[in-house]
């Protein structure tokens, strides 16, 4: 029997979601934990159809969330996609990799499911973590991330 691709349903006539739809739906749920006032993002790392870790965007542990203090980027009138360092939040992609490291989980060869295509800062972390494919729902205007992913051979797959 040929292997089932990760995006196909589990069996003929089965009404369960495909693996891609399943993992992407989980990223939506994870994003609901975000405390960012501008964009709620969720990320899930998957290997061999098993969830390794999840992450969402928000302030670091023990630091007040933007939902409590207000958005630093809005206060300073920083446009989306610029000056990523002027933000209290850690991106969902960063958090999922950090959580995996914190708990001693190898992510090399894993797939990343994310509600939003990663920015260039996250792209660097994804590439160096050995993540091979990134599935995402919505785009994010950052041409440098696209260039780096292409150069590193990380496959970007948009899911609707």
PDB file of C-alpha atoms in Angstrom:
ATOM      1  CA  UNK A   1       0.000   0.000   0.000  1.00  0.00           C
ATOM      2  CA  UNK A   2       1.475   3.423  -0.942  1.00  0.00           C
ATOM      3  CA  UNK A   3       2.092   5.880   1.909  1.00  0.00           C
ATOM      4  CA  UNK A   4      -0.647   8.394   2.659  1.00  0.00           C
ATOM      5  CA  UNK A   5       0.492  11.919   1.910  1.00  0.00           C
ATOM      6  CA  UNK A   6       0.245  14.340   4.833  1.00  0.00           C
ATOM      7  CA  UNK A   7      -2.445  16.386   3.107  1.00  0.00           C
ATOM      8  CA  UNK A   8      -4.796  13.565   2.124  1.00  0.00           C
ATOM      9  CA  UNK A   9      -7.676  12.255   4.199  1.00  0.00           C
ATOM     10  CA  UNK A  10      -6.970   9.101   6.141  1.00  0.00           C
ATOM     11  CA  UNK A  11      -9.099   6.723   4.028  1.00  0.00           C
ATOM     12  CA  UNK A  12     -11.435   6.741   1.064  1.00  0.00           C
ATOM     13  CA  UNK A  13     -14.847   8.011   2.099  1.00  0.00           C
ATOM     14  CA  UNK A  14     -13.495   9.194   5.450  1.00  0.00           C
ATOM     15  CA  UNK A  15     -14.974  12.544   6.439  1.00  0.00           C
ATOM     16  CA  UNK A  16     -12.131  13.435   8.801  1.00  0.00           C
ATOM     17  CA  UNK A  17     -10.024  16.470   7.882  1.00  0.00           C
ATOM     18  CA  UNK A  18      -6.769  15.974   6.018  1.00  0.00           C
ATOM     19  CA  UNK A  19      -3.612  16.102   8.130  1.00  0.00           C
ATOM     20  CA  UNK A  20      -2.845  19.592   6.815  1.00  0.00           C
ATOM     21  CA  UNK A  21      -6.349  20.844   7.625  1.00  0.00           C
ATOM     22  CA  UNK A  22      -6.146  19.230  11.070  1.00  0.00           C
ATOM     23  CA  UNK A  23      -2.799  20.802  12.003  1.00  0.00           C
ATOM     24  CA  UNK A  24      -3.777  24.172  10.531  1.00  0.00           C
ATOM     25  CA  UNK A  25      -7.008  24.169  12.553  1.00  0.00           C
ATOM     26  CA  UNK A  26      -4.907  23.600  15.663  1.00  0.00           C
ATOM     27  CA  UNK A  27      -2.779  26.660  14.816  1.00  0.00           C
ATOM     28  CA  UNK A  28      -5.979  28.719  14.812  1.00  0.00           C
ATOM     29  CA  UNK A  29      -6.831  27.468  18.307  1.00  0.00           C
ATOM     30  CA  UNK A  30      -3.267  28.127  19.509  1.00  0.00           C
ATOM     31  CA  UNK A  31      -3.439  31.685  18.111  1.00  0.00           C
ATOM     32  CA  UNK A  32      -6.445  32.368  20.355  1.00  0.00           C
ATOM     33  CA  UNK A  33      -3.998  32.418  23.331  1.00  0.00           C
ATOM     34  CA  UNK A  34      -2.116  35.378  21.805  1.00  0.00           C
ATOM     35  CA  UNK A  35      -2.075  38.625  23.757  1.00  0.00           C
ATOM     36  CA  UNK A  36      -0.961  40.714  20.771  1.00  0.00           C
ATOM     37  CA  UNK A  37      -3.339  43.555  19.990  1.00  0.00           C
ATOM     38  CA  UNK A  38      -2.406  43.747  16.283  1.00  0.00           C
ATOM     39  CA  UNK A  39      -2.128  40.198  14.960  1.00  0.00           C
ATOM     40  CA  UNK A  40      -2.864  36.867  16.634  1.00  0.00           C
ATOM     41  CA  UNK A  41      -0.537  34.143  15.357  1.00  0.00           C
ATOM     42  CA  UNK A  42      -0.300  30.460  16.245  1.00  0.00           C
ATOM     43  CA  UNK A  43       2.348  27.897  15.329  1.00  0.00           C
ATOM     44  CA  UNK A  44       2.625  24.124  15.684  1.00  0.00           C
ATOM     45  CA  UNK A  45       5.683  21.954  15.039  1.00  0.00           C
ATOM     46  CA  UNK A  46       4.877  18.512  13.636  1.00  0.00           C
ATOM     47  CA  UNK A  47       7.019  15.477  12.857  1.00  0.00           C
ATOM     48  CA  UNK A  48       5.714  12.140  11.585  1.00  0.00           C
ATOM     49  CA  UNK A  49       2.116  13.372  12.058  1.00  0.00           C
ATOM     50  CA  UNK A  50       2.775  14.051  15.756  1.00  0.00           C
ATOM     51  CA  UNK A  51       2.619  17.460  17.386  1.00  0.00           C
ATOM     52  CA  UNK A  52       5.940  18.319  19.008  1.00  0.00           C
ATOM     53  CA  UNK A  53       5.138  21.743  20.424  1.00  0.00           C
ATOM     54  CA  UNK A  54       2.976  24.828  19.984  1.00  0.00           C
ATOM     55  CA  UNK A  55       3.515  28.558  20.361  1.00  0.00           C
ATOM     56  CA  UNK A  56       1.694  31.840  19.999  1.00  0.00           C
ATOM     57  CA  UNK A  57       2.818  35.459  19.931  1.00  0.00           C
ATOM     58  CA  UNK A  58       2.967  37.438  23.128  1.00  0.00           C
ATOM     59  CA  UNK A  59       5.272  38.953  25.728  1.00  0.00           C
ATOM     60  CA  UNK A  60       7.915  36.756  27.384  1.00  0.00           C
ATOM     61  CA  UNK A  61       7.041  34.917  30.600  1.00  0.00           C
ATOM     62  CA  UNK A  62       6.877  37.154  33.677  1.00  0.00           C
ATOM     63  CA  UNK A  63       6.599  40.288  31.481  1.00  0.00           C
ATOM     64  CA  UNK A  64       3.261  42.157  31.254  1.00  0.00           C
ATOM     65  CA  UNK A  65       1.371  41.459  28.035  1.00  0.00           C
ATOM     66  CA  UNK A  66       0.448  44.099  25.478  1.00  0.00           C
ATOM     67  CA  UNK A  67      -3.194  43.456  26.359  1.00  0.00           C
ATOM     68  CA  UNK A  68      -2.261  44.929  29.787  1.00  0.00           C
ATOM     69  CA  UNK A  69       0.219  47.667  28.805  1.00  0.00           C
ATOM     70  CA  UNK A  70      -0.919  48.664  25.327  1.00  0.00           C
ATOM     71  CA  UNK A  71       0.849  48.088  22.042  1.00  0.00           C
ATOM     72  CA  UNK A  72       4.349  49.571  21.959  1.00  0.00           C
ATOM     73  CA  UNK A  73       4.348  49.511  18.143  1.00  0.00           C
ATOM     74  CA  UNK A  74       1.072  51.430  17.986  1.00  0.00           C
ATOM     75  CA  UNK A  75       2.290  53.926  20.586  1.00  0.00           C
ATOM     76  CA  UNK A  76       5.447  54.549  18.520  1.00  0.00           C
ATOM     77  CA  UNK A  77       3.595  54.448  15.177  1.00  0.00           C
ATOM     78  CA  UNK A  78       5.740  51.601  13.781  1.00  0.00           C
ATOM     79  CA  UNK A  79       4.317  50.245  10.496  1.00  0.00           C
ATOM     80  CA  UNK A  80       3.665  46.530  10.114  1.00  0.00           C
ATOM     81  CA  UNK A  81       6.679  44.634   8.800  1.00  0.00           C
ATOM     82  CA  UNK A  82       9.218  47.194  10.008  1.00  0.00           C
ATOM     83  CA  UNK A  83      11.496  47.366  13.050  1.00  0.00           C
ATOM     84  CA  UNK A  84      10.555  43.974  14.495  1.00  0.00           C
ATOM     85  CA  UNK A  85      12.720  44.678  17.530  1.00  0.00           C
ATOM     86  CA  UNK A  86      10.344  47.435  18.662  1.00  0.00           C
ATOM     87  CA  UNK A  87       7.793  45.036  20.088  1.00  0.00           C
ATOM     88  CA  UNK A  88       7.268  43.452  23.500  1.00  0.00           C
ATOM     89  CA  UNK A  89       6.071  40.233  21.905  1.00  0.00           C
ATOM     90  CA  UNK A  90       7.874  37.086  20.884  1.00  0.00           C
ATOM     91  CA  UNK A  91       6.615  35.725  17.555  1.00  0.00           C
ATOM     92  CA  UNK A  92       4.685  32.434  17.520  1.00  0.00           C
ATOM     93  CA  UNK A  93       7.376  30.796  15.374  1.00  0.00           C
ATOM     94  CA  UNK A  94      10.059  31.898  17.825  1.00  0.00           C
ATOM     95  CA  UNK A  95       8.004  30.697  20.795  1.00  0.00           C
ATOM     96  CA  UNK A  96       7.380  27.242  19.324  1.00  0.00           C
ATOM     97  CA  UNK A  97      11.111  26.738  18.704  1.00  0.00           C
ATOM     98  CA  UNK A  98      11.981  28.123  22.151  1.00  0.00           C
ATOM     99  CA  UNK A  99       9.420  25.861  23.838  1.00  0.00           C
ATOM    100  CA  UNK A 100      10.788  22.819  22.029  1.00  0.00           C
ATOM    101  CA  UNK A 101      14.353  23.712  23.128  1.00  0.00           C
ATOM    102  CA  UNK A 102      13.197  24.375  26.702  1.00  0.00           C
ATOM    103  CA  UNK A 103      11.639  20.918  26.862  1.00  0.00           C
ATOM    104  CA  UNK A 104      14.501  19.151  25.036  1.00  0.00           C
ATOM    105  CA  UNK A 105      12.554  18.324  21.874  1.00  0.00           C
ATOM    106  CA  UNK A 106      14.496  18.065  18.618  1.00  0.00           C
ATOM    107  CA  UNK A 107      12.794  19.890  15.757  1.00  0.00           C
ATOM    108  CA  UNK A 108      15.267  18.960  13.008  1.00  0.00           C
ATOM    109  CA  UNK A 109      13.324  17.708   9.990  1.00  0.00           C
ATOM    110  CA  UNK A 110       9.976  18.874  11.393  1.00  0.00           C
ATOM    111  CA  UNK A 111       7.215  20.759   9.606  1.00  0.00           C
ATOM    112  CA  UNK A 112       5.964  24.097  10.907  1.00  0.00           C
ATOM    113  CA  UNK A 113       2.295  24.985  10.627  1.00  0.00           C
ATOM    114  CA  UNK A 114       1.638  28.681  11.159  1.00  0.00           C
ATOM    115  CA  UNK A 115      -1.340  30.967  10.715  1.00  0.00           C
ATOM    116  CA  UNK A 116       0.887  33.588   9.032  1.00  0.00           C
ATOM    117  CA  UNK A 117       3.914  33.222   6.744  1.00  0.00           C
ATOM    118  CA  UNK A 118       7.020  33.897   8.871  1.00  0.00           C
ATOM    119  CA  UNK A 119       8.970  37.148   8.825  1.00  0.00           C
ATOM    120  CA  UNK A 120      12.697  37.283   8.016  1.00  0.00           C
ATOM    121  CA  UNK A 121      13.735  37.084  11.688  1.00  0.00           C
ATOM    122  CA  UNK A 122      11.666  33.931  12.190  1.00  0.00           C
ATOM    123  CA  UNK A 123      12.871  32.563   8.840  1.00  0.00           C
ATOM    124  CA  UNK A 124      16.455  32.649  10.120  1.00  0.00           C
ATOM    125  CA  UNK A 125      15.482  30.696  13.231  1.00  0.00           C
ATOM    126  CA  UNK A 126      13.421  28.186  11.226  1.00  0.00           C
ATOM    127  CA  UNK A 127      16.278  27.575   8.811  1.00  0.00           C
ATOM    128  CA  UNK A 128      18.860  27.121  11.580  1.00  0.00           C
ATOM    129  CA  UNK A 129      16.519  24.838  13.546  1.00  0.00           C
ATOM    130  CA  UNK A 130      16.453  22.415  10.591  1.00  0.00           C
ATOM    131  CA  UNK A 131      12.738  22.785   9.853  1.00  0.00           C
ATOM    132  CA  UNK A 132      12.146  21.634   6.273  1.00  0.00           C
ATOM    133  CA  UNK A 133       8.616  22.781   5.395  1.00  0.00           C
ATOM    134  CA  UNK A 134       6.439  25.692   6.458  1.00  0.00           C
ATOM    135  CA  UNK A 135       2.680  25.521   5.955  1.00  0.00           C
ATOM    136  CA  UNK A 136       0.812  28.808   6.385  1.00  0.00           C
ATOM    137  CA  UNK A 137      -2.600  30.375   5.767  1.00  0.00           C
ATOM    138  CA  UNK A 138      -2.007  34.061   5.132  1.00  0.00           C
ATOM    139  CA  UNK A 139       0.892  35.946   3.634  1.00  0.00           C
ATOM    140  CA  UNK A 140       3.133  38.450   5.347  1.00  0.00           C
ATOM    141  CA  UNK A 141       4.941  41.018   3.257  1.00  0.00           C
ATOM    142  CA  UNK A 142       8.616  40.264   3.824  1.00  0.00           C
ATOM    143  CA  UNK A 143      10.538  39.563   0.590  1.00  0.00           C
ATOM    144  CA  UNK A 144      13.736  38.764   2.523  1.00  0.00           C
ATOM    145  CA  UNK A 145      12.076  35.802   4.237  1.00  0.00           C
ATOM    146  CA  UNK A 146      11.036  34.403   0.845  1.00  0.00           C
ATOM    147  CA  UNK A 147      14.566  34.816  -0.478  1.00  0.00           C
ATOM    148  CA  UNK A 148      16.178  33.122   2.530  1.00  0.00           C
ATOM    149  CA  UNK A 149      13.715  30.220   2.552  1.00  0.00           C
ATOM    150  CA  UNK A 150      14.403  29.641  -1.164  1.00  0.00           C
ATOM    151  CA  UNK A 151      18.175  29.777  -0.682  1.00  0.00           C
ATOM    152  CA  UNK A 152      18.005  27.349   2.264  1.00  0.00           C
ATOM    153  CA  UNK A 153      15.668  24.931   0.488  1.00  0.00           C
ATOM    154  CA  UNK A 154      12.831  25.333   3.007  1.00  0.00           C
ATOM    155  CA  UNK A 155       9.565  24.612   1.252  1.00  0.00           C
ATOM    156  CA  UNK A 156       6.746  27.157   1.739  1.00  0.00           C
ATOM    157  CA  UNK A 157       3.230  25.813   1.269  1.00  0.00           C
ATOM    158  CA  UNK A 158       0.173  28.035   1.439  1.00  0.00           C
ATOM    159  CA  UNK A 159      -2.982  26.305   2.645  1.00  0.00           C
ATOM    160  CA  UNK A 160      -6.388  27.883   2.156  1.00  0.00           C
TER     161      UNK A 160
END
